[in-house]
Amino acid sequence: MKNYIPKNDLLKNRTILVTGAGAGIGKAVAIAYAKYGAQVILLGRTADKLQAVCHQIQAAGYPAATPVVFDLNSNCYADYVAVATQIENNFYPLYGLVHNAGLLGERKSVGEYSPEVWAEVMQVNVNAQFLLTRALLPLLRKNENGSVIFTSSNVGIQGRANWGAYCVSKFATEGLAQLLADEEKQLSSLRINTINPGRVRTAMRAQAYPDEDPMSLVSPQEVVLTYLYLMDGDNSGITGQRINAQN
Ligand code: NAP
């Protein structure tokens, strides 16, 4: 993976949906996919941010991206099915899905944690991933070697004080990815993997570590190679893996 060099037309004619594509890591990943030829669907809750990424992609001369304004705090399955229908009717077969959107929630102990914030973090970081995956699986399975990427964290494998629902949501994300990878081995050629981005200079990181020097962190652009690697159809045997983007 360290010496991986993506081919220029790596994602030509591939449709890929990236959640949380309006900012941070999701924005960088979406732009990188477009650069390598993908038709990217940018899903997020803030229309202005998605439009700005679309314009950036257009200005660079990459294939046009499509914004889908959608709040993952919704637990209404019909809303997710509507997104799937929109994709099925308007795009090439859906090749890839990146579950990137996430909420940090509170940095408090379990004893002090707001139940409302806990529910929202679990909805956006876990339940929405299930609902979106459930709705999109029939489309993703139609491709040879399609790819689903989940986003975890260091606190997704080792619990740490005061990380609250975020920590628990990342454990659940790891579990969902493992479960799905094991199931899809029997059912399709779909690859399911998890990326731990490591410490990256984004709004979420600044919220979690307000006293940290942001310039001590890598930029979102510096972690996109792993996302390209796992979207590469030549890596058909890679599934059920957890990859650290900064190793
Ligand atoms: P970020 O800059 O805060 O971006 C998070 C994205 O998720 C934003 O685009 C945000 O949209 C979107 N989002 C949040 N709630 C949403 C909702 N209800 N519906 C739709 N979209 C929603 O954070 P980031 O650092 O890039 O994080 C991306 C992923 O990497 C997350 O899963 C995070 O847990 C993971 N991660 C990050 C780090 C790090 O150091 N940065 C480390 C480990 C893991 P708005 O901008 O419109 O709010």
mmCIF file with all atom_site columns, N, CA and C in Angstrom, residues 7-39:
data_model
loop_
_atom_site.group_PDB
_atom_site.id
_atom_site.type_symbol
_atom_site.label_atom_id
_atom_site.label_alt_id
_atom_site.label_comp_id
_atom_site.label_asym_id
_atom_site.label_entity_id
_atom_site.label_seq_id
_atom_site.pdbx_PDB_ins_code
_atom_site.Cartn_x
_atom_site.Cartn_y
_atom_site.Cartn_z
_atom_site.occupancy
_atom_site.B_iso_or_equiv
_atom_site.pdbx_formal_charge
_atom_site.auth_seq_id
_atom_site.auth_comp_id
_atom_site.auth_asym_id
_atom_site.auth_atom_id
_atom_site.pdbx_PDB_model_num
ATOM 1  N N  . LYS A 1 7  ? -3.656  4.516  -11.037 1.00 0.00 ? 7  LYS A N  1
ATOM 2  C CA . LYS A 1 7  ? -3.657  4.793  -12.486 1.00 0.00 ? 7  LYS A CA 1
ATOM 3  C C  . LYS A 1 7  ? -4.497  6.045  -12.755 1.00 0.00 ? 7  LYS A C  1
ATOM 4  N N  . ASN A 1 8  ? -4.164  6.814  -13.787 1.00 0.00 ? 8  ASN A N  1
ATOM 5  C CA . ASN A 1 8  ? -4.870  8.083  -14.060 1.00 0.00 ? 8  ASN A CA 1
ATOM 6  C C  . ASN A 1 8  ? -6.378  7.905  -14.253 1.00 0.00 ? 8  ASN A C  1
ATOM 7  N N  . ASP A 1 9  ? -6.750  6.777  -14.922 1.00 0.00 ? 9  ASP A N  1
ATOM 8  C CA . ASP A 1 9  ? -8.175  6.555  -15.201 1.00 0.00 ? 9  ASP A CA 1
ATOM 9  C C  . ASP A 1 9  ? -8.795  5.538  -14.234 1.00 0.00 ? 9  ASP A C  1
ATOM 10 N N  . LEU A 1 10 ? -8.213  5.462  -13.049 1.00 0.00 ? 10 LEU A N  1
ATOM 11 C CA . LEU A 1 10 ? -8.597  4.470  -12.030 1.00 0.00 ? 10 LEU A CA 1
ATOM 12 C C  . LEU A 1 10 ? -10.104 4.343  -11.840 1.00 0.00 ? 10 LEU A C  1
ATOM 13 N N  . LEU A 1 11 ? -10.796 5.489  -11.807 1.00 0.00 ? 11 LEU A N  1
ATOM 14 C CA . LEU A 1 11 ? -12.222 5.469  -11.437 1.00 0.00 ? 11 LEU A CA 1
ATOM 15 C C  . LEU A 1 11 ? -13.123 5.970  -12.571 1.00 0.00 ? 11 LEU A C  1
ATOM 16 N N  . LYS A 1 12 ? -12.600 5.927  -13.797 1.00 0.00 ? 12 LYS A N  1
ATOM 17 C CA . LYS A 1 12 ? -13.378 6.395  -14.957 1.00 0.00 ? 12 LYS A CA 1
ATOM 18 C C  . LYS A 1 12 ? -14.707 5.630  -15.051 1.00 0.00 ? 12 LYS A C  1
ATOM 19 N N  . ASN A 1 13 ? -15.785 6.376  -15.232 1.00 0.00 ? 13 ASN A N  1
ATOM 20 C CA . ASN A 1 13 ? -17.138 5.795  -15.344 1.00 0.00 ? 13 ASN A CA 1
ATOM 21 C C  . ASN A 1 13 ? -17.615 5.081  -14.084 1.00 0.00 ? 13 ASN A C  1
ATOM 22 N N  . ARG A 1 14 ? -16.974 5.334  -12.961 1.00 0.00 ? 14 ARG A N  1
ATOM 23 C CA . ARG A 1 14 ? -17.424 4.757  -11.690 1.00 0.00 ? 14 ARG A CA 1
ATOM 24 C C  . ARG A 1 14 ? -18.252 5.802  -10.953 1.00 0.00 ? 14 ARG A C  1
ATOM 25 N N  . THR A 1 15 ? -19.370 5.389  -10.395 1.00 0.00 ? 15 THR A N  1
ATOM 26 C CA . THR A 1 15 ? -20.152 6.282  -9.537  1.00 0.00 ? 15 THR A CA 1
ATOM 27 C C  . THR A 1 15 ? -19.834 5.930  -8.089  1.00 0.00 ? 15 THR A C  1
ATOM 28 N N  . ILE A 1 16 ? -19.485 6.954  -7.321  1.00 0.00 ? 16 ILE A N  1
ATOM 29 C CA . ILE A 1 16 ? -19.111 6.720  -5.909  1.00 0.00 ? 16 ILE A CA 1
ATOM 30 C C  . ILE A 1 16 ? -19.820 7.736  -5.034  1.00 0.00 ? 16 ILE A C  1
ATOM 31 N N  . LEU A 1 17 ? -20.458 7.274  -3.985  1.00 0.00 ? 17 LEU A N  1
ATOM 32 C CA . LEU A 1 17 ? -21.118 8.169  -3.035  1.00 0.00 ? 17 LEU A CA 1
ATOM 33 C C  . LEU A 1 17 ? -20.219 8.344  -1.805  1.00 0.00 ? 17 LEU A C  1
ATOM 34 N N  . VAL A 1 18 ? -19.985 9.608  -1.442  1.00 0.00 ? 18 VAL A N  1
ATOM 35 C CA . VAL A 1 18 ? -19.183 9.914  -0.247  1.00 0.00 ? 18 VAL A CA 1
ATOM 36 C C  . VAL A 1 18 ? -20.068 10.693 0.714   1.00 0.00 ? 18 VAL A C  1
ATOM 37 N N  . THR A 1 19 ? -20.219 10.214 1.945   1.00 0.00 ? 19 THR A N  1
ATOM 38 C CA . THR A 1 19 ? -21.017 10.967 2.927   1.00 0.00 ? 19 THR A CA 1
ATOM 39 C C  . THR A 1 19 ? -20.116 11.967 3.663   1.00 0.00 ? 19 THR A C  1
ATOM 40 N N  . GLY A 1 20 ? -20.721 13.067 4.077   1.00 0.00 ? 20 GLY A N  1
ATOM 41 C CA . GLY A 1 20 ? -19.931 14.107 4.752   1.00 0.00 ? 20 GLY A CA 1
ATOM 42 C C  . GLY A 1 20 ? -18.908 14.693 3.789   1.00 0.00 ? 20 GLY A C  1
ATOM 43 N N  . ALA A 1 21 ? -19.337 14.895 2.532   1.00 0.00 ? 21 ALA A N  1
ATOM 44 C CA . ALA A 1 21 ? -18.393 15.301 1.474   1.00 0.00 ? 21 ALA A CA 1
ATOM 45 C C  . ALA A 1 21 ? -18.203 16.811 1.387   1.00 0.00 ? 21 ALA A C  1
ATOM 46 N N  . GLY A 1 22 ? -18.851 17.566 2.265   1.00 0.00 ? 22 GLY A N  1
ATOM 47 C CA . GLY A 1 22 ? -18.763 19.016 2.187   1.00 0.00 ? 22 GLY A CA 1
ATOM 48 C C  . GLY A 1 22 ? -17.592 19.625 2.940   1.00 0.00 ? 22 GLY A C  1
ATOM 49 N N  . ALA A 1 23 ? -16.897 18.813 3.736   1.00 0.00 ? 23 ALA A N  1
ATOM 50 C CA . ALA A 1 23 ? -15.812 19.361 4.557   1.00 0.00 ? 23 ALA A CA 1
ATOM 51 C C  . ALA A 1 23 ? -14.828 18.246 4.924   1.00 0.00 ? 23 ALA A C  1
ATOM 52 N N  . GLY A 1 24 ? -13.675 18.671 5.421   1.00 0.00 ? 24 GLY A N  1
ATOM 53 C CA . GLY A 1 24 ? -12.712 17.749 6.030   1.00 0.00 ? 24 GLY A CA 1
ATOM 54 C C  . GLY A 1 24 ? -12.267 16.609 5.118   1.00 0.00 ? 24 GLY A C  1
ATOM 55 N N  . ILE A 1 25 ? -12.178 15.423 5.700   1.00 0.00 ? 25 ILE A N  1
ATOM 56 C CA . ILE A 1 25 ? -11.653 14.257 4.973   1.00 0.00 ? 25 ILE A CA 1
ATOM 57 C C  . ILE A 1 25 ? -12.572 13.885 3.814   1.00 0.00 ? 25 ILE A C  1
ATOM 58 N N  . GLY A 1 26 ? -13.891 13.943 4.030   1.00 0.00 ? 26 GLY A N  1
ATOM 59 C CA . GLY A 1 26 ? -14.835 13.569 2.983   1.00 0.00 ? 26 GLY A CA 1
ATOM 60 C C  . GLY A 1 26 ? -14.694 14.443 1.752   1.00 0.00 ? 26 GLY A C  1
ATOM 61 N N  . LYS A 1 27 ? -14.475 15.732 1.953   1.00 0.00 ? 27 LYS A N  1
ATOM 62 C CA . LYS A 1 27 ? -14.279 16.654 0.833   1.00 0.00 ? 27 LYS A CA 1
ATOM 63 C C  . LYS A 1 27 ? -13.013 16.272 0.049   1.00 0.00 ? 27 LYS A C  1
ATOM 64 N N  . ALA A 1 28 ? -11.929 16.032 0.763   1.00 0.00 ? 28 ALA A N  1
ATOM 65 C CA . ALA A 1 28 ? -10.666 15.682 0.093   1.00 0.00 ? 28 ALA A CA 1
ATOM 66 C C  . ALA A 1 28 ? -10.800 14.363 -0.669  1.00 0.00 ? 28 ALA A C  1
ATOM 67 N N  . VAL A 1 29 ? -11.486 13.396 -0.079  1.00 0.00 ? 29 VAL A N  1
ATOM 68 C CA . VAL A 1 29 ? -11.669 12.093 -0.736  1.00 0.00 ? 29 VAL A CA 1
ATOM 69 C C  . VAL A 1 29 ? -12.527 12.259 -1.994  1.00 0.00 ? 29 VAL A C  1
ATOM 70 N N  . ALA A 1 30 ? -13.606 13.034 -1.885  1.00 0.00 ? 30 ALA A N  1
ATOM 71 C CA . ALA A 1 30 ? -14.489 13.242 -3.037  1.00 0.00 ? 30 ALA A CA 1
ATOM 72 C C  . ALA A 1 30 ? -13.723 13.891 -4.193  1.00 0.00 ? 30 ALA A C  1
ATOM 73 N N  . ILE A 1 31 ? -12.930 14.897 -3.898  1.00 0.00 ? 31 ILE A N  1
ATOM 74 C CA . ILE A 1 31 ? -12.164 15.583 -4.951  1.00 0.00 ? 31 ILE A CA 1
ATOM 75 C C  . ILE A 1 31 ? -11.130 14.624 -5.569  1.00 0.00 ? 31 ILE A C  1
ATOM 76 N N  . ALA A 1 32 ? -10.502 13.814 -4.721  1.00 0.00 ? 32 ALA A N  1
ATOM 77 C CA . ALA A 1 32 ? -9.513  12.849 -5.237  1.00 0.00 ? 32 ALA A CA 1
ATOM 78 C C  . ALA A 1 32 ? -10.186 11.821 -6.154  1.00 0.00 ? 32 ALA A C  1
ATOM 79 N N  . TYR A 1 33 ? -11.362 11.344 -5.774  1.00 0.00 ? 33 TYR A N  1
ATOM 80 C CA . TYR A 1 33 ? -12.073 10.377 -6.622  1.00 0.00 ? 33 TYR A CA 1
ATOM 81 C C  . TYR A 1 33 ? -12.426 11.021 -7.966  1.00 0.00 ? 33 TYR A C  1
ATOM 82 N N  . ALA A 1 34 ? -12.893 12.272 -7.915  1.00 0.00 ? 34 ALA A N  1
ATOM 83 C CA . ALA A 1 34 ? -13.226 12.974 -9.164  1.00 0.00 ? 34 ALA A CA 1
ATOM 84 C C  . ALA A 1 34 ? -11.977 13.141 -10.032 1.00 0.00 ? 34 ALA A C  1
ATOM 85 N N  . LYS A 1 35 ? -10.867 13.458 -9.397  1.00 0.00 ? 35 LYS A N  1
ATOM 86 C CA . LYS A 1 35 ? -9.596  13.633 -10.135 1.00 0.00 ? 35 LYS A CA 1
ATOM 87 C C  . LYS A 1 35 ? -9.232  12.365 -10.908 1.00 0.00 ? 35 LYS A C  1
ATOM 88 N N  . TYR A 1 36 ? -9.541  11.214 -10.336 1.00 0.00 ? 36 TYR A N  1
ATOM 89 C CA . TYR A 1 36 ? -9.235  9.939  -10.986 1.00 0.00 ? 36 TYR A CA 1
ATOM 90 C C  . TYR A 1 36 ? -10.404 9.419  -11.834 1.00 0.00 ? 36 TYR A C  1
ATOM 91 N N  . GLY A 1 37 ? -11.343 10.331 -12.150 1.00 0.00 ? 37 GLY A N  1
ATOM 92 C CA . GLY A 1 37 ? -12.348 10.010 -13.163 1.00 0.00 ? 37 GLY A CA 1
ATOM 93 C C  . GLY A 1 37 ? -13.733 9.665  -12.672 1.00 0.00 ? 37 GLY A C  1
ATOM 94 N N  . ALA A 1 38 ? -13.919 9.593  -11.365 1.00 0.00 ? 38 ALA A N  1
ATOM 95 C CA . ALA A 1 38 ? -15.236 9.154  -10.857 1.00 0.00 ? 38 ALA A CA 1
ATOM 96 C C  . ALA A 1 38 ? -16.292 10.242 -11.003 1.00 0.00 ? 38 ALA A C  1
ATOM 97 N N  . GLN A 1 39 ? -17.512 9.755  -11.127 1.00 0.00 ? 39 GLN A N  1
ATOM 98 C CA . GLN A 1 39 ? -18.692 10.609 -11.042 1.00 0.00 ? 39 GLN A CA 1
ATOM 99 C C  . GLN A 1 39 ? -19.089 10.519 -9.556  1.00 0.00 ? 39 GLN A C  1
#
